[in-house]
């Protein structure tokens, strides 16, 4: 028989639903903007679409599953494990998409002349496919055996059934050793540090180019690198918000593993969870305020499909805009 939902759980569910209602439409709008606007079809925006797909899945799939886990239904071990794994897959997909974006911005400023011949649409598609394949392998590792099943069997009575029923909670089925040693120390922290170094080098290269005296020519390098600086700042902000949203939960996981006697207040855990889920709703807001092409495309979609206004001028201006803006 299902337990009645407490007032605290009701508040938690309400906040999660609110995050999902912001995240899903916002990221669908990002995908829609890239699809309809020819000026948003370069490699960077393809990687942004991959990130948006992961964020849509967080709102549409992970948040409902998190609500189920919070309620704590009685279920078989591997059924609970299947509910817990999607968030691991999508987190890794977001990290790898951010890494691909950082590498793409580095190549834009390091080899601007050869960039289009090096970063082709085909290679970008292969990179996105590889990111998702790696994400599934990393996120489904608990399904392959690195989980708490053996630990639970050791505490089970010898004559108990093999398929025992548990109260489905994330920490009940997911090993903290996996979360800290493999997920965090291998697949979260190193990519974040690598991206930090890449963006530092990107800003360094752009600063050097902007400090050069411009010779009179038709192609103004300061204009190009000025645009690159603006968009690099916006994407670095996306990375900063991701790190700010996800590191608290991983720090709490480290405390749980390395200090079993330490009691973490439940409110801190819930705040950390809200930050991780809320990160999926932040990116469209950043794009709208920081990247002119997205802002123009969002307004075009709003006027054309929701306000029933014709936007021929907007369409022609956005489709002829220079890439990388």
Tab-separated table of C-alpha atoms in Angstrom:
chain	number	residue	atom	x	y	z
A	1	UNK	CA	0.000	0.000	0.000
A	2	UNK	CA	1.404	3.428	-0.958
A	3	UNK	CA	2.378	5.806	1.837
A	4	UNK	CA	0.704	9.240	1.875
A	5	UNK	CA	2.919	12.060	0.562
A	6	UNK	CA	4.181	14.380	3.305
A	7	UNK	CA	4.054	18.161	3.106
A	8	UNK	CA	7.823	18.247	2.553
A	9	UNK	CA	7.555	15.769	-0.332
A	10	UNK	CA	4.713	17.818	-1.823
A	11	UNK	CA	6.914	20.932	-1.720
A	12	UNK	CA	9.794	18.990	-3.280
A	13	UNK	CA	7.557	17.664	-6.084
A	14	UNK	CA	6.156	21.160	-6.749
A	15	UNK	CA	9.650	22.649	-7.148
A	16	UNK	CA	10.746	19.786	-9.412
A	17	UNK	CA	7.652	20.191	-11.606
A	18	UNK	CA	8.311	23.939	-11.842
A	19	UNK	CA	11.909	23.295	-12.961
A	20	UNK	CA	10.683	20.803	-15.580
A	21	UNK	CA	8.077	23.278	-16.877
A	22	UNK	CA	10.851	25.841	-17.460
A	23	UNK	CA	13.528	23.430	-18.709
A	24	UNK	CA	11.586	21.466	-21.325
A	25	UNK	CA	10.010	24.360	-23.308
A	26	UNK	CA	13.188	26.453	-23.017
A	27	UNK	CA	15.455	23.798	-24.458
A	28	UNK	CA	12.922	22.784	-27.117
A	29	UNK	CA	13.030	26.451	-28.138
A	30	UNK	CA	16.842	26.201	-28.459
A	31	UNK	CA	16.547	23.146	-30.734
A	32	UNK	CA	13.763	24.831	-32.707
A	33	UNK	CA	15.862	27.986	-33.183
A	34	UNK	CA	18.821	26.043	-34.577
A	35	UNK	CA	16.546	24.018	-36.881
A	36	UNK	CA	14.799	27.009	-38.421
A	37	UNK	CA	17.717	29.463	-38.574
A	38	UNK	CA	20.424	28.822	-41.172
A	39	UNK	CA	22.824	31.129	-39.299
A	40	UNK	CA	22.826	28.703	-36.344
A	41	UNK	CA	23.930	25.650	-38.315
A	42	UNK	CA	27.693	25.601	-37.578
A	43	UNK	CA	29.425	23.019	-35.372
A	44	UNK	CA	29.176	25.023	-32.137
A	45	UNK	CA	25.408	25.224	-32.342
A	46	UNK	CA	25.170	21.507	-33.216
A	47	UNK	CA	26.944	20.768	-29.929
A	48	UNK	CA	24.593	23.210	-28.184
A	49	UNK	CA	21.657	21.217	-29.620
A	50	UNK	CA	23.164	18.023	-28.166
A	51	UNK	CA	23.369	19.784	-24.792
A	52	UNK	CA	19.769	20.992	-25.169
A	53	UNK	CA	18.560	17.448	-25.957
A	54	UNK	CA	20.134	16.253	-22.702
A	55	UNK	CA	18.483	19.133	-20.832
A	56	UNK	CA	15.074	18.324	-22.351
A	57	UNK	CA	15.517	14.717	-21.200
A	58	UNK	CA	16.355	15.936	-17.680
A	59	UNK	CA	13.067	17.821	-17.500
A	60	UNK	CA	10.946	15.196	-19.263
A	61	UNK	CA	12.540	12.004	-17.881
A	62	UNK	CA	14.995	12.511	-15.011
A	63	UNK	CA	12.817	14.831	-12.927
A	64	UNK	CA	9.762	12.476	-13.040
A	65	UNK	CA	12.069	9.574	-12.114
A	66	UNK	CA	13.590	11.645	-9.287
A	67	UNK	CA	10.097	12.285	-7.951
A	68	UNK	CA	9.405	8.533	-8.030
A	69	UNK	CA	12.647	7.852	-6.140
A	70	UNK	CA	11.792	10.537	-3.589
A	71	UNK	CA	8.471	8.837	-2.892
A	72	UNK	CA	10.429	5.594	-2.349
A	73	UNK	CA	8.282	2.863	-3.915
A	74	UNK	CA	8.833	-0.813	-3.145
A	75	UNK	CA	10.441	-2.402	-6.208
A	76	UNK	CA	12.932	-5.013	-7.398
A	77	UNK	CA	16.619	-4.009	-7.269
A	78	UNK	CA	17.312	-3.749	-11.010
A	79	UNK	CA	14.044	-1.913	-11.636
A	80	UNK	CA	15.196	0.724	-9.173
A	81	UNK	CA	18.635	0.759	-10.814
A	82	UNK	CA	17.044	1.479	-14.202
A	83	UNK	CA	15.254	4.446	-12.643
A	84	UNK	CA	18.513	5.794	-11.159
A	85	UNK	CA	20.799	5.461	-14.233
A	86	UNK	CA	19.300	8.007	-16.699
A	87	UNK	CA	20.563	10.968	-14.673
A	88	UNK	CA	24.103	9.535	-14.875
A	89	UNK	CA	23.842	9.187	-18.668
A	90	UNK	CA	22.521	12.710	-19.191
A	91	UNK	CA	25.020	14.314	-16.815
A	92	UNK	CA	27.902	12.761	-18.731
A	93	UNK	CA	26.338	13.750	-22.051
A	94	UNK	CA	26.139	17.380	-20.881
A	95	UNK	CA	29.776	17.365	-19.744
A	96	UNK	CA	31.024	15.905	-23.032
A	97	UNK	CA	28.893	18.362	-25.046
A	98	UNK	CA	30.428	21.234	-23.063
A	99	UNK	CA	33.892	19.780	-23.702
A	100	UNK	CA	33.160	19.533	-27.443
A	101	UNK	CA	31.982	23.166	-27.424
A	102	UNK	CA	35.184	24.263	-25.662
A	103	UNK	CA	37.398	22.405	-28.157
A	104	UNK	CA	35.391	23.900	-31.029
A	105	UNK	CA	35.884	27.452	-29.717
A	106	UNK	CA	39.618	26.765	-29.299
A	107	UNK	CA	39.929	25.630	-32.914
A	108	UNK	CA	38.017	28.706	-34.073
A	109	UNK	CA	40.620	31.060	-32.614
A	110	UNK	CA	43.682	28.828	-33.093
A	111	UNK	CA	43.169	27.957	-36.771
A	112	UNK	CA	40.553	30.431	-38.075
A	113	UNK	CA	41.604	30.014	-41.713
A	114	UNK	CA	41.521	26.203	-41.703
A	115	UNK	CA	38.655	25.849	-39.210
A	116	UNK	CA	35.898	25.071	-41.739
A	117	UNK	CA	38.000	22.412	-43.462
A	118	UNK	CA	38.897	20.773	-40.117
A	119	UNK	CA	35.531	20.984	-38.326
A	120	UNK	CA	33.165	19.667	-40.984
A	121	UNK	CA	29.478	18.845	-40.326
A	122	UNK	CA	30.293	15.139	-40.699
A	123	UNK	CA	33.059	15.284	-38.084
A	124	UNK	CA	30.816	17.265	-35.750
A	125	UNK	CA	28.096	14.596	-36.107
A	126	UNK	CA	30.643	11.833	-35.391
A	127	UNK	CA	31.851	13.740	-32.309
A	128	UNK	CA	28.270	14.113	-31.012
A	129	UNK	CA	27.585	10.395	-31.601
A	130	UNK	CA	30.796	9.461	-29.730
A	131	UNK	CA	29.796	11.723	-26.819
A	132	UNK	CA	26.439	9.953	-26.469
A	133	UNK	CA	27.969	6.469	-26.786
A	134	UNK	CA	30.503	7.240	-24.045
A	135	UNK	CA	27.715	8.764	-21.917
A	136	UNK	CA	25.640	5.577	-22.129
A	137	UNK	CA	28.656	3.413	-21.258
A	138	UNK	CA	29.551	5.562	-18.242
A	139	UNK	CA	25.951	5.996	-17.069
A	140	UNK	CA	25.008	2.326	-17.462
A	141	UNK	CA	28.123	1.003	-15.684
A	142	UNK	CA	26.045	0.308	-12.522
A	143	UNK	CA	23.790	-1.937	-14.647
A	144	UNK	CA	26.897	-3.947	-15.638
A	145	UNK	CA	27.664	-4.810	-12.009
A	146	UNK	CA	29.179	-1.819	-10.182
A	147	UNK	CA	26.250	-1.374	-7.791
A	148	UNK	CA	25.143	-2.211	-4.258
A	149	UNK	CA	23.548	-5.596	-5.032
A	150	UNK	CA	26.302	-7.736	-3.456
A	151	UNK	CA	26.431	-5.462	-0.419
A	152	UNK	CA	22.692	-5.887	0.058
A	153	UNK	CA	22.914	-9.654	-0.435
A	154	UNK	CA	25.509	-9.873	2.352
A	155	UNK	CA	23.047	-8.236	4.724
A	156	UNK	CA	20.189	-10.454	3.543
A	157	UNK	CA	19.069	-13.614	5.304
A	158	UNK	CA	20.526	-16.819	3.727
A	159	UNK	CA	17.102	-18.275	2.878
A	160	UNK	CA	15.733	-15.107	1.315
A	161	UNK	CA	14.613	-14.924	-2.304
A	162	UNK	CA	17.172	-13.943	-4.961
A	163	UNK	CA	14.946	-11.162	-6.320
A	164	UNK	CA	14.292	-9.223	-3.142
A	165	UNK	CA	12.166	-6.111	-2.968
A	166	UNK	CA	13.707	-2.865	-1.748
A	167	UNK	CA	12.638	0.685	-1.027
A	168	UNK	CA	13.867	2.435	-4.161
A	169	UNK	CA	16.368	5.176	-3.258
A	170	UNK	CA	19.358	6.407	-5.278
A	171	UNK	CA	21.979	5.610	-2.621
A	172	UNK	CA	20.392	2.212	-1.991
A	173	UNK	CA	21.279	0.899	-5.448
A	174	UNK	CA	24.109	3.183	-6.703
A	175	UNK	CA	27.527	2.555	-5.164
A	176	UNK	CA	29.205	5.621	-3.652
A	177	UNK	CA	32.562	4.171	-4.791
A	178	UNK	CA	31.258	4.331	-8.369
A	179	UNK	CA	29.893	7.857	-7.896
A	180	UNK	CA	33.120	9.250	-6.407
A	181	UNK	CA	36.045	7.233	-7.835
A	182	UNK	CA	34.673	6.579	-11.331
A	183	UNK	CA	31.942	9.123	-12.065
A	184	UNK	CA	33.404	12.177	-10.312
A	185	UNK	CA	37.182	11.623	-10.270
A	186	UNK	CA	37.323	10.257	-13.849
A	187	UNK	CA	34.357	11.560	-15.859
A	188	UNK	CA	33.358	14.842	-14.197
A	189	UNK	CA	36.302	16.582	-12.533
A	190	UNK	CA	39.016	16.025	-15.228
A	191	UNK	CA	36.772	17.258	-18.107
A	192	UNK	CA	35.812	20.325	-16.069
A	193	UNK	CA	39.481	21.122	-15.350
A	194	UNK	CA	40.378	20.519	-19.008
A	195	UNK	CA	37.613	22.894	-20.123
A	196	UNK	CA	38.875	25.520	-17.695
A	197	UNK	CA	42.342	25.301	-19.253
A	198	UNK	CA	40.899	25.403	-22.783
A	199	UNK	CA	38.866	28.549	-22.116
A	200	UNK	CA	41.840	30.224	-20.443
A	201	UNK	CA	43.872	29.505	-23.589
A	202	UNK	CA	40.993	30.718	-25.809
A	203	UNK	CA	40.848	34.046	-23.956
A	204	UNK	CA	44.648	34.296	-24.053
A	205	UNK	CA	44.746	33.758	-27.842
A	206	UNK	CA	41.924	36.253	-28.429
A	207	UNK	CA	43.606	38.851	-26.207
A	208	UNK	CA	46.857	38.499	-28.160
A	209	UNK	CA	45.037	38.961	-31.470
A	210	UNK	CA	43.062	41.965	-30.234
A	211	UNK	CA	46.249	43.620	-28.960
A	212	UNK	CA	47.859	43.442	-32.406
A	213	UNK	CA	47.725	46.541	-34.533
A	214	UNK	CA	45.353	45.982	-37.405
A	215	UNK	CA	46.711	46.559	-40.886
A	216	UNK	CA	44.347	48.031	-43.439
A	217	UNK	CA	42.605	45.106	-45.108
A	218	UNK	CA	39.119	44.060	-46.122
A	219	UNK	CA	38.981	41.308	-43.479
A	220	UNK	CA	39.174	42.927	-40.077
A	221	UNK	CA	40.676	40.398	-37.614
A	222	UNK	CA	39.656	42.525	-34.639
A	223	UNK	CA	36.023	42.250	-35.702
A	224	UNK	CA	36.330	38.451	-35.977
A	225	UNK	CA	38.106	38.005	-32.641
A	226	UNK	CA	35.773	40.509	-30.975
A	227	UNK	CA	32.839	38.272	-31.922
A	228	UNK	CA	34.745	35.187	-30.792
A	229	UNK	CA	35.468	36.818	-27.428
A	230	UNK	CA	31.798	37.632	-26.896
A	231	UNK	CA	30.532	34.139	-27.679
A	232	UNK	CA	33.399	32.494	-25.746
A	233	UNK	CA	32.390	34.492	-22.667
A	234	UNK	CA	28.788	33.318	-23.057
A	235	UNK	CA	29.755	29.650	-23.411
A	236	UNK	CA	32.243	29.923	-20.542
A	237	UNK	CA	29.331	31.213	-18.447
A	238	UNK	CA	27.343	28.094	-19.399
A	239	UNK	CA	30.291	25.974	-18.212
A	240	UNK	CA	30.595	27.983	-14.974
A	241	UNK	CA	26.893	27.518	-14.205
A	242	UNK	CA	27.177	23.778	-14.895
A	243	UNK	CA	30.122	23.433	-12.496
A	244	UNK	CA	28.362	25.581	-9.880
A	245	UNK	CA	25.243	23.416	-10.169
A	246	UNK	CA	26.860	19.967	-10.093
A	247	UNK	CA	29.918	20.257	-7.835
A	248	UNK	CA	27.941	20.635	-4.556
A	249	UNK	CA	26.220	17.261	-5.058
A	250	UNK	CA	29.520	15.552	-5.889
A	251	UNK	CA	31.123	17.129	-2.819
A	252	UNK	CA	28.279	15.703	-0.707
A	253	UNK	CA	28.899	12.285	-2.299
A	254	UNK	CA	32.579	12.545	-1.315
A	255	UNK	CA	31.585	13.375	2.265
A	256	UNK	CA	29.229	10.368	2.315
A	257	UNK	CA	32.002	8.041	1.100
A	258	UNK	CA	35.021	9.354	3.020
A	259	UNK	CA	33.215	10.305	6.225
A	260	UNK	CA	30.462	7.721	6.874
A	261	UNK	CA	29.908	9.062	10.396
A	262	UNK	CA	29.303	12.604	9.130
A	263	UNK	CA	25.636	13.513	8.947
A	264	UNK	CA	24.750	15.792	6.052
A	265	UNK	CA	21.581	17.859	6.628
A	266	UNK	CA	18.838	16.665	4.291
A	267	UNK	CA	18.082	20.243	3.264
A	268	UNK	CA	21.617	20.559	1.796
A	269	UNK	CA	21.091	17.392	-0.227
A	270	UNK	CA	17.797	18.689	-1.598
A	271	UNK	CA	19.336	22.074	-2.463
A	272	UNK	CA	22.155	20.268	-4.312
A	273	UNK	CA	19.593	18.166	-6.218
A	274	UNK	CA	17.573	21.269	-7.147
A	275	UNK	CA	20.766	22.919	-8.438
A	276	UNK	CA	21.581	19.939	-10.690
A	277	UNK	CA	18.085	19.819	-12.153
A	278	UNK	CA	17.766	23.608	-12.333
A	279	UNK	CA	20.927	23.803	-14.439
A	280	UNK	CA	18.920	22.382	-17.344
A	281	UNK	CA	16.685	25.449	-17.259
A	282	UNK	CA	19.557	27.971	-17.120
A	283	UNK	CA	21.153	27.529	-20.546
A	284	UNK	CA	18.272	28.870	-22.717
A	285	UNK	CA	18.197	31.969	-20.494
A	286	UNK	CA	21.945	32.474	-21.003
A	287	UNK	CA	21.588	32.056	-24.774
A	288	UNK	CA	18.697	34.524	-24.905
A	289	UNK	CA	20.520	37.256	-23.005
A	290	UNK	CA	24.084	36.677	-24.205
A	291	UNK	CA	23.964	35.414	-27.821
A	292	UNK	CA	22.358	37.764	-30.336
A	293	UNK	CA	21.588	35.052	-32.902
A	294	UNK	CA	19.581	33.049	-30.367
A	295	UNK	CA	17.787	36.128	-29.100
A	296	UNK	CA	16.799	37.056	-32.656
A	297	UNK	CA	15.689	33.482	-33.434
A	298	UNK	CA	13.649	33.258	-30.202
A	299	UNK	CA	11.864	36.508	-31.022
A	300	UNK	CA	11.255	35.308	-34.560
A	301	UNK	CA	9.676	32.064	-33.313
A	302	UNK	CA	7.570	33.945	-30.783
A	303	UNK	CA	6.306	36.471	-33.329
A	304	UNK	CA	5.743	33.966	-36.125
A	305	UNK	CA	4.217	31.025	-34.258
A	306	UNK	CA	2.707	32.505	-31.109
A	307	UNK	CA	1.802	36.070	-32.098
A	308	UNK	CA	1.039	35.194	-35.742
A	309	UNK	CA	3.250	37.985	-37.075
A	310	UNK	CA	5.173	37.784	-40.334
A	311	UNK	CA	8.940	38.045	-39.883
A	312	UNK	CA	10.359	38.142	-43.365
A	313	UNK	CA	12.839	40.841	-42.464
A	314	UNK	CA	13.975	38.979	-39.362
A	315	UNK	CA	14.337	35.773	-41.343
A	316	UNK	CA	16.495	37.345	-44.004
A	317	UNK	CA	18.676	39.131	-41.462
A	318	UNK	CA	19.300	36.054	-39.350
A	319	UNK	CA	19.989	33.738	-42.232
A	320	UNK	CA	22.564	36.084	-43.691
A	321	UNK	CA	24.301	36.798	-40.392
A	322	UNK	CA	27.910	35.799	-40.043
A	323	UNK	CA	28.604	32.507	-38.267
A	324	UNK	CA	30.020	32.511	-34.777
A	325	UNK	CA	28.127	35.583	-33.639
